[in-house]
Tab-separated table of C-alpha atoms in Angstrom:
chain	number	residue	atom	x	y	z
H	273	UNK	CA	33.160	-11.043	11.448
H	274	UNK	CA	29.433	-12.207	11.465
H	275	UNK	CA	27.218	-11.650	14.389
H	276	UNK	CA	25.376	-14.179	16.342
H	277	UNK	CA	21.561	-14.503	15.680
H	278	UNK	CA	21.221	-14.833	19.524
H	279	UNK	CA	22.862	-11.519	20.273
H	280	UNK	CA	20.772	-9.702	17.683
H	281	UNK	CA	17.408	-11.215	19.244
H	282	UNK	CA	18.568	-10.369	22.758
H	283	UNK	CA	19.492	-6.782	21.774
H	284	UNK	CA	16.389	-6.243	19.758
H	285	UNK	CA	14.104	-7.717	22.701
H	286	UNK	CA	16.143	-5.768	25.455
H	287	UNK	CA	15.535	-2.386	23.604
H	288	UNK	CA	11.791	-3.085	23.337
H	289	UNK	CA	11.633	-4.277	26.849
H	290	UNK	CA	12.378	-0.485	27.740
H	291	UNK	CA	9.351	0.378	25.935
H	292	UNK	CA	6.801	-2.265	26.696
H	293	UNK	CA	7.595	-5.115	29.190
H	294	UNK	CA	4.437	-6.869	28.768
H	295	UNK	CA	4.939	-7.584	25.182
H	296	UNK	CA	8.333	-8.701	25.735
H	297	UNK	CA	7.322	-11.301	28.137
H	298	UNK	CA	4.698	-12.408	25.589
H	299	UNK	CA	7.197	-12.513	22.842
H	300	UNK	CA	9.614	-14.610	24.544
H	301	UNK	CA	6.944	-17.055	25.610
H	302	UNK	CA	5.700	-17.454	22.104
H	303	UNK	CA	9.300	-18.050	20.771
H	304	UNK	CA	9.968	-20.658	23.539
H	305	UNK	CA	6.866	-22.532	22.563
H	306	UNK	CA	7.596	-22.202	18.834
H	307	UNK	CA	11.146	-23.538	19.578
H	308	UNK	CA	9.687	-26.423	21.440
H	309	UNK	CA	7.098	-27.304	18.537
H	310	UNK	CA	9.885	-26.808	16.047
H	311	UNK	CA	12.166	-29.346	17.972
H	312	UNK	CA	9.487	-31.898	18.453
H	313	UNK	CA	8.656	-32.044	14.806
H	314	UNK	CA	12.488	-31.794	13.700
H	315	UNK	CA	11.706	-28.978	11.347
H	316	UNK	CA	14.542	-28.024	9.072
H	317	UNK	CA	16.922	-25.223	10.571
H	318	UNK	CA	15.876	-22.694	8.182
H	319	UNK	CA	12.326	-22.698	8.740
H	320	UNK	CA	12.923	-23.128	12.419
H	321	UNK	CA	15.076	-19.888	12.366
H	322	UNK	CA	12.417	-17.986	10.449
H	323	UNK	CA	9.673	-19.051	12.832
H	324	UNK	CA	12.023	-18.301	15.969
H	325	UNK	CA	12.885	-14.857	14.686
H	326	UNK	CA	8.972	-14.015	13.813
H	327	UNK	CA	8.209	-15.060	17.264
H	328	UNK	CA	10.461	-12.795	18.795
H	329	UNK	CA	9.289	-9.848	16.493
H	330	UNK	CA	5.543	-10.491	15.708
H	331	UNK	CA	4.032	-8.076	18.141
H	332	UNK	CA	6.350	-5.027	17.878
H	333	UNK	CA	3.576	-3.163	16.422
H	334	UNK	CA	0.858	-4.033	18.956
H	335	UNK	CA	0.001	-1.857	21.990
H	336	UNK	CA	0.109	-2.972	25.570
H	337	UNK	CA	-3.786	-3.455	25.617
H	338	UNK	CA	-4.011	-5.153	22.237
H	339	UNK	CA	-3.377	-8.699	23.685
H	340	UNK	CA	-4.254	-8.149	27.368
H	341	UNK	CA	-7.630	-6.948	26.474
H	342	UNK	CA	-9.775	-10.122	25.626
H	343	UNK	CA	-9.005	-13.191	24.067
H	344	UNK	CA	-12.084	-13.101	22.110
H	345	UNK	CA	-10.441	-10.527	19.622
H	346	UNK	CA	-7.969	-12.966	18.841
H	347	UNK	CA	-10.434	-15.667	17.651
H	348	UNK	CA	-11.878	-13.752	14.966
H	349	UNK	CA	-10.760	-14.251	11.215
H	350	UNK	CA	-10.804	-10.465	10.838
H	351	UNK	CA	-7.366	-9.223	10.266
H	352	UNK	CA	-5.516	-7.530	12.967
H	353	UNK	CA	-3.762	-4.277	12.140
H	354	UNK	CA	-0.537	-5.226	13.991
H	355	UNK	CA	-0.033	-8.153	11.782
H	356	UNK	CA	-0.158	-5.952	8.690
H	357	UNK	CA	1.869	-3.485	10.220
H	358	UNK	CA	4.492	-6.098	11.387
H	359	UNK	CA	4.719	-7.494	7.910
H	360	UNK	CA	5.083	-4.346	6.111
H	361	UNK	CA	7.550	-2.782	8.704
H	362	UNK	CA	9.951	-5.989	8.279
H	363	UNK	CA	9.167	-6.414	4.399
H	364	UNK	CA	10.292	-2.719	3.838
H	365	UNK	CA	13.270	-2.263	6.319
H	366	UNK	CA	14.680	-5.881	6.145
H	367	UNK	CA	14.334	-6.655	2.662
H	368	UNK	CA	14.567	-10.240	1.187
H	369	UNK	CA	13.816	-11.614	4.815
H	370	UNK	CA	12.112	-15.003	4.874
H	371	UNK	CA	10.097	-14.548	8.080
H	372	UNK	CA	7.741	-11.549	7.576
H	373	UNK	CA	4.781	-13.798	6.382
H	374	UNK	CA	4.782	-15.925	9.580
H	375	UNK	CA	3.901	-12.380	11.369
H	376	UNK	CA	1.541	-11.347	8.774
H	377	UNK	CA	-0.355	-14.605	9.312
H	378	UNK	CA	0.247	-15.406	13.016
H	379	UNK	CA	-3.387	-14.935	13.991
H	380	UNK	CA	-4.931	-17.209	11.221
H	381	UNK	CA	-6.484	-20.429	12.291
H	382	UNK	CA	-5.676	-23.815	10.474
H	383	UNK	CA	-6.987	-24.082	6.924
H	384	UNK	CA	-7.907	-20.376	6.822
H	385	UNK	CA	-8.762	-19.017	3.551
H	386	UNK	CA	-8.122	-15.230	4.537
H	387	UNK	CA	-5.351	-14.637	1.984
H	388	UNK	CA	-3.975	-11.144	1.915
H	389	UNK	CA	-3.269	-9.674	-1.543
H	390	UNK	CA	-2.724	-13.284	-2.924
H	391	UNK	CA	-0.036	-14.079	-0.598
H	392	UNK	CA	-0.155	-17.722	0.385
H	393	UNK	CA	-0.524	-18.749	3.989
H	394	UNK	CA	2.573	-20.507	5.093
H	395	UNK	CA	1.436	-23.947	6.839
H	396	UNK	CA	3.865	-23.309	9.648
H	397	UNK	CA	2.345	-20.129	10.646
H	398	UNK	CA	-0.027	-22.072	12.587
H	399	UNK	CA	2.726	-23.032	14.866
H	400	UNK	CA	3.186	-19.274	15.717
H	401	UNK	CA	-0.604	-19.035	16.231
H	402	UNK	CA	-0.691	-22.046	18.546
H	403	UNK	CA	2.256	-20.613	20.823
H	404	UNK	CA	0.757	-17.057	20.595
H	405	UNK	CA	-2.650	-18.338	21.970
H	406	UNK	CA	-1.012	-20.344	24.679
H	407	UNK	CA	0.985	-17.242	25.956
H	408	UNK	CA	-2.082	-15.057	25.737
H	409	UNK	CA	-4.281	-17.245	27.643
H	410	UNK	CA	-1.600	-17.695	30.318
H	411	UNK	CA	-1.335	-13.826	30.447
H	412	UNK	CA	-4.872	-13.498	31.026
H	413	UNK	CA	-5.197	-16.176	33.528
H	414	UNK	CA	-3.001	-16.056	36.568
H	415	UNK	CA	-1.661	-19.302	38.344
H	416	UNK	CA	-3.008	-21.852	35.783
H	417	UNK	CA	-2.016	-25.307	35.509
H	418	UNK	CA	-1.001	-27.458	32.555
H	419	UNK	CA	-4.498	-29.258	32.665
H	420	UNK	CA	-6.079	-25.925	32.092
H	421	UNK	CA	-3.972	-25.088	28.995
H	422	UNK	CA	-4.644	-28.455	27.635
H	423	UNK	CA	-8.346	-28.053	28.260
H	424	UNK	CA	-8.358	-24.557	26.554
H	425	UNK	CA	-6.320	-26.183	23.640
H	426	UNK	CA	-8.813	-29.026	23.069
H	427	UNK	CA	-11.882	-26.561	23.321
H	428	UNK	CA	-10.102	-24.843	20.122
H	429	UNK	CA	-8.380	-27.734	18.326
H	430	UNK	CA	-10.272	-26.890	15.054
H	431	UNK	CA	-8.063	-23.717	14.934
H	432	UNK	CA	-4.741	-25.613	14.965
H	433	UNK	CA	-3.043	-28.129	12.636
H	434	UNK	CA	-3.335	-31.419	14.556
H	435	UNK	CA	0.317	-32.268	14.069
H	436	UNK	CA	1.200	-29.040	15.732
H	437	UNK	CA	-1.225	-29.469	18.411
H	438	UNK	CA	-0.329	-33.002	19.263
H	439	UNK	CA	3.149	-32.119	19.790
H	440	UNK	CA	2.205	-29.877	22.634
H	441	UNK	CA	-0.144	-32.337	23.818
H	442	UNK	CA	2.486	-35.008	24.118
H	443	UNK	CA	4.653	-35.824	27.065
H	444	UNK	CA	7.447	-33.702	25.566
H	445	UNK	CA	4.929	-30.968	25.186
H	446	UNK	CA	3.869	-31.209	28.730
H	447	UNK	CA	7.511	-30.562	29.681
H	448	UNK	CA	7.645	-27.479	27.666
H	449	UNK	CA	4.465	-26.198	29.380
H	450	UNK	CA	5.871	-26.940	32.722
H	451	UNK	CA	8.994	-24.741	31.907
H	452	UNK	CA	6.606	-22.109	30.575
H	453	UNK	CA	4.694	-21.857	33.774
H	454	UNK	CA	7.650	-22.008	36.223
H	455	UNK	CA	9.645	-19.579	33.970
H	456	UNK	CA	12.572	-21.995	33.674
H	457	UNK	CA	11.939	-21.669	29.771
H	458	UNK	CA	14.302	-18.718	29.834
H	459	UNK	CA	17.492	-20.574	30.080
H	460	UNK	CA	16.468	-22.746	27.147
H	461	UNK	CA	15.453	-19.788	24.975
H	462	UNK	CA	18.491	-17.580	25.847
H	463	UNK	CA	20.970	-20.282	24.232
H	464	UNK	CA	19.010	-20.381	20.876
H	465	UNK	CA	20.891	-18.974	18.007
H	466	UNK	CA	24.193	-19.224	19.276
H	467	UNK	CA	25.211	-21.496	16.562
H	468	UNK	CA	23.659	-19.307	13.754
H	469	UNK	CA	25.645	-16.459	12.215
H	470	UNK	CA	24.084	-13.356	10.592
H	471	UNK	CA	25.959	-11.592	7.837
H	472	UNK	CA	26.942	-8.103	8.524
H	473	UNK	CA	24.950	-6.574	5.728
H	474	UNK	CA	21.565	-8.300	7.200
H	475	UNK	CA	22.690	-7.371	10.782
H	476	UNK	CA	22.734	-3.568	9.616
H	477	UNK	CA	19.266	-4.083	8.417
H	478	UNK	CA	18.131	-5.202	11.674
H	479	UNK	CA	20.020	-2.220	13.285
H	480	UNK	CA	18.487	0.079	10.936
H	481	UNK	CA	14.948	-1.037	11.787
H	482	UNK	CA	15.580	-0.610	15.405
H	483	UNK	CA	16.935	2.869	14.785
H	484	UNK	CA	13.558	3.525	12.682
H	485	UNK	CA	11.588	2.623	15.795
H	486	UNK	CA	13.589	4.850	17.918
H	487	UNK	CA	13.264	7.885	15.640
H	488	UNK	CA	9.376	7.251	15.534
H	489	UNK	CA	9.343	7.161	19.425
H	490	UNK	CA	11.489	10.473	19.449
H	491	UNK	CA	10.848	13.299	16.998
H	492	UNK	CA	9.899	11.755	13.542
H	493	UNK	CA	10.874	14.885	11.702
H	494	UNK	CA	14.451	14.648	12.900
H	495	UNK	CA	15.602	11.046	12.414
H	496	UNK	CA	18.259	11.706	14.646
H	497	UNK	CA	19.831	8.407	15.018
H	498	UNK	CA	20.022	7.916	11.319
H	499	UNK	CA	21.614	11.560	10.972
H	500	UNK	CA	24.165	10.897	13.748
H	501	UNK	CA	25.292	7.645	11.715
H	502	UNK	CA	25.477	9.423	8.464
H	503	UNK	CA	27.732	11.948	9.820
H	504	UNK	CA	29.813	9.316	11.608
H	505	UNK	CA	30.150	7.296	8.649
H	506	UNK	CA	31.222	10.260	6.449
H	507	UNK	CA	33.712	11.554	8.832
H	508	UNK	CA	35.215	7.906	9.379
H	509	UNK	CA	35.763	7.582	5.585
H	510	UNK	CA	37.253	11.047	5.616
H	511	UNK	CA	39.703	9.785	8.200
H	512	UNK	CA	40.167	6.310	6.492
H	513	UNK	CA	39.271	4.678	9.813
H	514	UNK	CA	39.247	0.945	9.779
H	515	UNK	CA	36.198	0.386	12.105
H	516	UNK	CA	33.417	1.860	9.920
H	517	UNK	CA	31.243	-1.009	10.507
H	518	UNK	CA	31.358	-0.609	14.410
H	519	UNK	CA	31.038	3.159	14.121
H	520	UNK	CA	27.871	2.672	11.760
H	521	UNK	CA	26.225	0.334	14.418
H	522	UNK	CA	27.279	2.250	17.384
H	523	UNK	CA	26.134	5.576	15.956
H	524	UNK	CA	22.878	4.213	14.777
H	525	UNK	CA	22.058	2.835	18.219
H	526	UNK	CA	23.853	5.462	20.432
H	527	UNK	CA	20.312	6.718	21.730
H	528	UNK	CA	18.733	3.247	21.840
H	529	UNK	CA	18.314	3.756	25.721
H	530	UNK	CA	15.854	6.642	24.858
H	531	UNK	CA	13.336	3.534	24.573
H	532	UNK	CA	13.382	3.648	28.509
H	533	UNK	CA	12.635	7.393	28.560
H	534	UNK	CA	9.002	8.788	29.066
H	535	UNK	CA	7.520	10.487	25.982
H	536	UNK	CA	6.601	13.446	28.363
H	537	UNK	CA	10.477	14.239	28.630
H	538	UNK	CA	11.390	13.100	25.101
H	539	UNK	CA	8.798	15.400	23.488
H	540	UNK	CA	8.691	18.168	25.965
H	541	UNK	CA	7.988	21.572	24.017
H	542	UNK	CA	10.622	23.448	26.173
H	543	UNK	CA	13.939	22.996	27.929
H	544	UNK	CA	13.952	20.183	30.705
H	545	UNK	CA	14.060	21.006	34.236
H	546	UNK	CA	17.401	19.576	36.310
H	547	UNK	CA	15.122	16.681	37.458
H	548	UNK	CA	13.912	15.809	34.078
H	549	UNK	CA	17.337	16.140	32.575
H	550	UNK	CA	18.723	13.757	35.137
H	551	UNK	CA	16.070	11.268	33.848
H	552	UNK	CA	17.064	11.915	30.371
H	553	UNK	CA	20.652	11.222	31.082
H	554	UNK	CA	19.782	7.790	32.073
H	555	UNK	CA	19.255	6.802	28.466
H	556	UNK	CA	23.141	6.463	28.039
H	557	UNK	CA	23.097	3.833	30.906
H	558	UNK	CA	20.162	2.123	29.186
H	559	UNK	CA	22.009	2.143	25.946
H	560	UNK	CA	25.088	0.322	27.567
H	561	UNK	CA	22.690	-2.128	29.147
H	562	UNK	CA	20.876	-2.908	25.724
H	563	UNK	CA	24.040	-3.119	23.665
H	564	UNK	CA	25.856	-5.061	25.865
H	565	UNK	CA	23.879	-7.998	24.360
H	566	UNK	CA	25.855	-7.754	21.287
H	567	UNK	CA	29.075	-8.878	23.040
H	568	UNK	CA	30.952	-6.385	20.922
H	569	UNK	CA	32.912	-3.993	23.315
H	570	UNK	CA	33.904	-1.505	20.656
H	571	UNK	CA	30.248	-1.031	19.600
H	572	UNK	CA	29.295	-0.702	23.183
H	573	UNK	CA	31.918	1.950	23.841
H	574	UNK	CA	31.209	3.912	20.788
H	575	UNK	CA	27.412	4.040	21.448
H	576	UNK	CA	27.524	4.701	25.440
H	577	UNK	CA	30.132	7.244	25.621
H	578	UNK	CA	28.696	9.897	23.163
H	579	UNK	CA	28.066	12.216	26.027
H	580	UNK	CA	31.522	11.994	27.448
H	581	UNK	CA	33.857	15.070	27.008
H	582	UNK	CA	37.718	15.291	26.703
H	583	UNK	CA	37.797	17.374	29.707
H	584	UNK	CA	36.055	14.582	31.815
H	585	UNK	CA	33.006	16.680	32.596
H	586	UNK	CA	30.535	14.576	30.434
H	587	UNK	CA	28.228	12.014	31.575
H	588	UNK	CA	27.389	9.212	32.641
H	589	UNK	CA	30.933	8.228	33.932
H	590	UNK	CA	33.015	11.542	33.469
H	591	UNK	CA	35.823	9.841	31.497
H	592	UNK	CA	38.195	11.534	29.251
H	593	UNK	CA	40.170	8.523	27.823
H	594	UNK	CA	38.099	8.214	24.584
H	595	UNK	CA	39.023	6.234	21.403
H	596	UNK	CA	39.142	8.442	18.177
H	597	UNK	CA	36.019	6.411	16.743
H	598	UNK	CA	34.178	7.528	20.356
H	599	UNK	CA	35.218	11.227	19.992
H	600	UNK	CA	33.882	11.015	16.476
H	601	UNK	CA	30.490	9.903	17.007
H	602	UNK	CA	30.333	12.232	19.964
H	603	UNK	CA	31.002	15.167	17.586
H	604	UNK	CA	28.502	13.907	15.182
H	605	UNK	CA	25.939	13.769	17.747
H	606	UNK	CA	26.340	17.416	18.698
H	607	UNK	CA	26.525	18.474	14.911
H	608	UNK	CA	23.437	16.698	14.099
H	609	UNK	CA	21.594	18.228	17.280
H	610	UNK	CA	22.552	21.834	16.154
H	611	UNK	CA	21.457	21.490	12.630
H	612	UNK	CA	18.179	19.826	13.649
H	613	UNK	CA	14.987	21.389	14.510
H	614	UNK	CA	13.841	20.223	18.185
H	615	UNK	CA	10.438	20.667	19.959
H	616	UNK	CA	12.128	23.308	22.094
H	617	UNK	CA	14.381	24.970	19.537
H	618	UNK	CA	14.866	25.823	15.758
H	619	UNK	CA	17.812	24.520	13.670
H	620	UNK	CA	20.680	26.714	13.988
H	621	UNK	CA	22.561	28.332	10.874
H	622	UNK	CA	25.758	27.200	9.518
H	623	UNK	CA	27.516	30.118	11.220
H	624	UNK	CA	25.922	29.510	14.745
H	625	UNK	CA	26.573	25.764	14.487
H	626	UNK	CA	30.241	26.300	13.636
H	627	UNK	CA	30.612	28.888	16.463
H	628	UNK	CA	29.045	26.354	18.914
H	629	UNK	CA	31.524	23.674	17.749
H	630	UNK	CA	34.450	25.834	18.066
H	631	UNK	CA	33.372	26.952	21.526
H	632	UNK	CA	33.323	23.355	22.549
H	633	UNK	CA	36.643	22.655	21.179
H	634	UNK	CA	37.871	25.750	23.095
H	635	UNK	CA	36.280	24.290	26.256
H	636	UNK	CA	38.148	21.108	25.584
H	637	UNK	CA	35.085	19.158	25.305
H	638	UNK	CA	35.439	17.721	21.678
H	639	UNK	CA	38.241	16.903	19.385
H	640	UNK	CA	39.413	19.727	17.098
H	641	UNK	CA	40.618	17.601	14.169
H	642	UNK	CA	37.049	16.143	13.917
H	643	UNK	CA	35.419	19.535	14.066
H	644	UNK	CA	37.761	21.094	11.412
H	645	UNK	CA	36.858	18.234	9.053
H	646	UNK	CA	33.063	19.007	9.649
H	647	UNK	CA	33.924	22.734	8.876
H	648	UNK	CA	35.954	21.563	5.547
H	649	UNK	CA	33.002	19.474	4.475
H	650	UNK	CA	30.065	21.395	6.108
H	651	UNK	CA	28.008	21.975	2.701
H	652	UNK	CA	28.524	18.508	1.638
H	653	UNK	CA	27.531	16.886	4.944
H	654	UNK	CA	24.371	18.965	5.053
H	655	UNK	CA	23.482	17.908	1.097
H	656	UNK	CA	24.062	14.261	2.203
H	657	UNK	CA	21.760	14.874	5.135
H	658	UNK	CA	19.102	16.209	2.922
H	659	UNK	CA	19.178	13.113	0.793
H	660	UNK	CA	19.050	11.008	3.846
H	661	UNK	CA	15.817	12.820	5.106
H	662	UNK	CA	14.370	12.271	1.372
H	663	UNK	CA	15.026	8.647	1.396
H	664	UNK	CA	13.483	8.504	4.976
H	665	UNK	CA	10.191	9.960	3.900
H	666	UNK	CA	10.171	7.855	0.691
H	667	UNK	CA	10.360	4.739	3.153
H	668	UNK	CA	7.655	6.311	5.146
H	669	UNK	CA	5.370	6.627	2.039
H	670	UNK	CA	6.417	3.147	0.994
H	671	UNK	CA	5.299	1.680	4.242
H	672	UNK	CA	2.078	3.492	4.197
H	673	UNK	CA	1.312	2.580	0.476
H	674	UNK	CA	2.165	-1.084	1.122
H	675	UNK	CA	-0.014	-1.129	4.441
H	676	UNK	CA	-3.027	0.513	2.428
H	677	UNK	CA	-2.696	-1.970	-0.448
H	678	UNK	CA	-2.950	-5.068	2.012
H	679	UNK	CA	-5.695	-3.400	3.948
H	680	UNK	CA	-7.660	-2.822	0.820
H	681	UNK	CA	-7.240	-6.509	-0.261
H	682	UNK	CA	-8.811	-8.041	2.882
């Protein structure tokens, strides 16, 4: 069953909200204004969809101070690094997408000749720039009125396609600006994408991109989210489970709540204090909160119950009534943590890893049949993880090379 675009966008933005609330507010405002312009112009549904997706995702590579610094930085024809990073990120991790060019050119003025690596500037990318500039102006100027926005736009009208600009200067455009200023735009925006379905294969690519961001935030050498997903899927196949798709998504995003955990705790080079561990444990609650946007109960449970134990002594809820898929991902998470090097420990040997897993079984914490399947296939699982790490670093190199190629063409 395919997933609604609205659910995917809300999940992505909810996760990023844990990392940077300012950019999330900005991206939502840009998405709403973009939607308003598209509706006013009656753009075709595919172009409209790509523009809305790019509006939601256009600034994920920007830092907090990037757009809250000064508006002047956004008025130059010099290229912004986050435009390049955003384009390269989605071009590499969500291949065959049709929205990343809008991200690449979302700061280019109308009729710009600042073409990157001979890639044509889509005309509609100027819609994104117009919406982006208005949001930035609003964020930099508290308690502004519609007249001030109109004055701002007219002072810069040479930067915008006159058709797009007139759409926002019209009475309908004024209604949109009013909703922006009183925050009633959120209701309109939250309903967008309800009628658009995303194929599972494309949904997985978005989820892998989210896991990629998370692994960057945590310890990049571990790619823990992707390792847990690999082991979970391999185990699911060994047991011939019917819900491999849900297991794959839930395991990839089981730690997405760590977006809300401070780096000082995530990357601490020693064991956490009890107080710090209490903060770390919050990531499971955040995971539940974020993934609830997907409206898929099985995925939410698989992801948010990965620290629960069979004896009821896990967290956050201390439950013991777990589905087999939930038990499987919980074991895969422990297995991945044991074989990986962390800032506070080295990776454990095969013998030590198996010993710890069997002790957890003895203490009635994890499922014995799942642990036995890991022991039976231990060397194969490790070999597959080595291949995963190789593929991951190849992607990193591809990202770097693509970025350098684009940057050199400016």
